Tab-separated table of C-alpha atoms in Angstrom:
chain	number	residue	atom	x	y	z
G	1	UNK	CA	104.035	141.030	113.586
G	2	UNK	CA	106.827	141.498	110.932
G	3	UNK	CA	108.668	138.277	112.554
G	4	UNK	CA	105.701	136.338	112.480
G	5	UNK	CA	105.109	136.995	108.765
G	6	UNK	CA	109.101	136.474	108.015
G	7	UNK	CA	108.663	133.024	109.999
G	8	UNK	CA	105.885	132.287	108.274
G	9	UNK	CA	107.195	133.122	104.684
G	10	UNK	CA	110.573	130.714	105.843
G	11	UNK	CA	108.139	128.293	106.861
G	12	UNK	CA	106.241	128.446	103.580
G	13	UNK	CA	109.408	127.739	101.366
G	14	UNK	CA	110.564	125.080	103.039
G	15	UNK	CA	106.936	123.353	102.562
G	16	UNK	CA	107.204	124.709	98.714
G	17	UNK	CA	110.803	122.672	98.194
G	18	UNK	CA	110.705	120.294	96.117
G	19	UNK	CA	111.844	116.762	97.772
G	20	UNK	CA	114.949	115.099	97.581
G	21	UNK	CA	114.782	112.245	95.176
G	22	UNK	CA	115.621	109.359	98.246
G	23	UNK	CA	118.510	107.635	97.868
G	24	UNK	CA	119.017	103.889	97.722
G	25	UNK	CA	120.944	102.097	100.128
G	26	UNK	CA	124.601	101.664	100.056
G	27	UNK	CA	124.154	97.480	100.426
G	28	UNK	CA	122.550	95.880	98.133
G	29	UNK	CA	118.662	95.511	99.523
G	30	UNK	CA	116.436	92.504	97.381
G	31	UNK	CA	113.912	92.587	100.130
G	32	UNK	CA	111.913	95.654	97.617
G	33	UNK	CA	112.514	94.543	93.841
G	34	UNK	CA	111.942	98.026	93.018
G	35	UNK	CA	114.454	99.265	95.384
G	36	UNK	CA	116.467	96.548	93.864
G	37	UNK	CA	116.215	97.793	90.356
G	38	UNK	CA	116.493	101.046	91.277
G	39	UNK	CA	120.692	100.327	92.996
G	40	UNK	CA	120.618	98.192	89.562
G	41	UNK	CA	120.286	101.502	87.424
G	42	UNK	CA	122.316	103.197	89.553
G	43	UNK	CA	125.488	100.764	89.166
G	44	UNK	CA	125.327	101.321	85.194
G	45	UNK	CA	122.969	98.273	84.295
G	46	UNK	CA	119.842	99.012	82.372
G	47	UNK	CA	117.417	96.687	84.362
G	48	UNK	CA	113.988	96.036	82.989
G	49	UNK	CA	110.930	96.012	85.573
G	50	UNK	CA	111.252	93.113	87.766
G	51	UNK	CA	107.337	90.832	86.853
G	52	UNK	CA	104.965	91.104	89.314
G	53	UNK	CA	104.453	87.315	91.709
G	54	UNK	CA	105.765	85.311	93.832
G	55	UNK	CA	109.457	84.932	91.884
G	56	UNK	CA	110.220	88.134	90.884
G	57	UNK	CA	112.429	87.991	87.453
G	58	UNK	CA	113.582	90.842	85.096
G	59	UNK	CA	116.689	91.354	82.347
G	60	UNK	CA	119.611	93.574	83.168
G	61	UNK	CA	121.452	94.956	80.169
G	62	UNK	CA	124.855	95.774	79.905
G	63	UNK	CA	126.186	96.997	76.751
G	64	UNK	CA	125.147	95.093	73.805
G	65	UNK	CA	124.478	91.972	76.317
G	66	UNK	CA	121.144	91.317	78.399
G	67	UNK	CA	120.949	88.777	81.314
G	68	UNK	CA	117.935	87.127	83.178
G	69	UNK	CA	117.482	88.213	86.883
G	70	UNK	CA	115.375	85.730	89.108
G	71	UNK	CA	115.077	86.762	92.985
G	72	UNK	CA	114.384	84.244	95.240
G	73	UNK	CA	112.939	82.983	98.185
G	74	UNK	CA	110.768	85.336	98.513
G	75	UNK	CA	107.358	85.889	100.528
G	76	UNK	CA	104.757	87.280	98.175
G	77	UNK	CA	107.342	88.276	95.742
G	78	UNK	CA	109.168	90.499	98.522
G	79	UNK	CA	111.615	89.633	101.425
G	80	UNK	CA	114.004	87.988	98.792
G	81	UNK	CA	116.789	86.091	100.455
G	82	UNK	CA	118.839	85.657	96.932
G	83	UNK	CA	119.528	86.268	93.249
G	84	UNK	CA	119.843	83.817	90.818
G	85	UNK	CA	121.490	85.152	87.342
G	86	UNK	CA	121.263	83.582	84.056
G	87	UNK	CA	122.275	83.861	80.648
G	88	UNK	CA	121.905	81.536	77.616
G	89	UNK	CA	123.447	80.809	73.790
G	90	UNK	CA	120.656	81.044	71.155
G	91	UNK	CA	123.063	79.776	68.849
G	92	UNK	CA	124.251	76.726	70.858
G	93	UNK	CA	121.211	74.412	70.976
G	94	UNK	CA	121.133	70.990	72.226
G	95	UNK	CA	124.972	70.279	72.999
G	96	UNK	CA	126.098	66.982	73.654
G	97	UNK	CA	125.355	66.202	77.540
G	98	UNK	CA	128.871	65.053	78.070
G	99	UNK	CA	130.090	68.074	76.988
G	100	UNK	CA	127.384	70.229	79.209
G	101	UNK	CA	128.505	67.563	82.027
G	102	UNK	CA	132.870	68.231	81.530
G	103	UNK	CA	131.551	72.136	81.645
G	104	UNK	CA	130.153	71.943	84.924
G	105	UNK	CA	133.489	70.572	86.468
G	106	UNK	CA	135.362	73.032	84.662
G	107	UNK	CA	133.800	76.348	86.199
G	108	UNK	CA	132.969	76.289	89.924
G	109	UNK	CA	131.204	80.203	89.408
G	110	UNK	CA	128.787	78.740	87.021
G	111	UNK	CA	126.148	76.080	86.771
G	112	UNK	CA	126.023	75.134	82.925
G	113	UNK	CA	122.715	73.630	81.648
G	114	UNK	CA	120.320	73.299	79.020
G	115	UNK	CA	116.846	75.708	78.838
G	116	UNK	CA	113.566	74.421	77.864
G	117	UNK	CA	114.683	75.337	74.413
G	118	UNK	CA	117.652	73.100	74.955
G	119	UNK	CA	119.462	76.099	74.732
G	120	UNK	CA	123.112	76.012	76.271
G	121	UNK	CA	122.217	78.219	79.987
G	122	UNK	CA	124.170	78.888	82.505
G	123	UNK	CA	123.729	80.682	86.141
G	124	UNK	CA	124.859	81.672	89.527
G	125	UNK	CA	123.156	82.231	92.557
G	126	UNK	CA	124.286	85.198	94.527
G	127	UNK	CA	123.209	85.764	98.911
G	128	UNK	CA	123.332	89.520	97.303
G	129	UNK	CA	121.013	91.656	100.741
G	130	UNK	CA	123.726	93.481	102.473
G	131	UNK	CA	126.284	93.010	100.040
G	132	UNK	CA	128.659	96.308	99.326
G	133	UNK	CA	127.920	97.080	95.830
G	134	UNK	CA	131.186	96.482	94.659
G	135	UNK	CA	131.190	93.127	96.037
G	136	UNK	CA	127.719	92.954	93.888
G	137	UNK	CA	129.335	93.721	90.783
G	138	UNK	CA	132.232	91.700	91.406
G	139	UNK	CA	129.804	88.827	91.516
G	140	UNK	CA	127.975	90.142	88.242
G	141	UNK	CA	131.402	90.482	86.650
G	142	UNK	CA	132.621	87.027	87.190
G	143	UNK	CA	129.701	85.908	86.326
G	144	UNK	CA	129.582	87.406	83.006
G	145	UNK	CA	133.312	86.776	82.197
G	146	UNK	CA	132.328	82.858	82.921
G	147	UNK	CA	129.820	83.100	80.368
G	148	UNK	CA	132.376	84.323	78.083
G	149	UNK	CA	134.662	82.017	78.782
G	150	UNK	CA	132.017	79.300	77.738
G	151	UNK	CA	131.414	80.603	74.517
């Protein structure tokens, strides 16, 4: 009788334990935005929650810098096949279009363009799902050294 209450008591703690928190995957996964955000936080960014819909979109900070997050081509805002980032100069409005135009030769990471604020924007598209994480933020950081290199 003893062993059957000492099995049960084992038993019983086991079902008590608390759950381990799950862990995200190693590759970078867009298919869940949440999952997404969630490997986000864990590489150091500060990712706000991705918008509900059909084009999921959220900011990412990193330090005193924040950058716009679109996934896409996605099937009722899940199953995302890519990443599209952005960032943009609120202090460089409507630059000349030949200048926009001699940017976009110059960089081959970056697409440089104007918002709908005319705003100077620029972005990258990144096939992220399945990506190593450092490859990831090897992506993110060339991207965001581009940008700098625009200013």
């Amino acid at each position: 009788m003893q062993r059957y209450l000492a099995a049960i008591a084992v038993l019983g703690a086991i079902l008590a334990a608390p759950a381990a928190q799950a862990e995200t995957p190693a590759s970078i996964t867009i298919a869940d935005p949440a999952v997404f955000a969630a490997q986000l936080r864990e590489m150091g960014y500060a990712p706000d929650p991705f918008s509900p819909g059909e084009v999921p979109t959220s900011l990412i900070h990193s330090g005193s810098n924040s950058y716009g997050v679109v996934l896409g081509g996605c099937t009722n805002g899940k199953d995302c096949s890519y990443v599209v980032l952005f960032g943009s100069f609120t202090d460089i409005v409507n630059p000349p279009a030949d200048w926009v135009a001699k940017h976009n030769v110059d960089y081959d990471v970056i697409k440089v363009w104007l918002n709908d604020s005319k705003e100077l924007t620029y972005s990258t598209p990144v096939v992220a799902n399945g990506l190593p994480r450092a490859s990831f933020r090897a992506a993110v950081d060339l991207f965001i050294d581009s940008g700098q290199s625009l200013a």
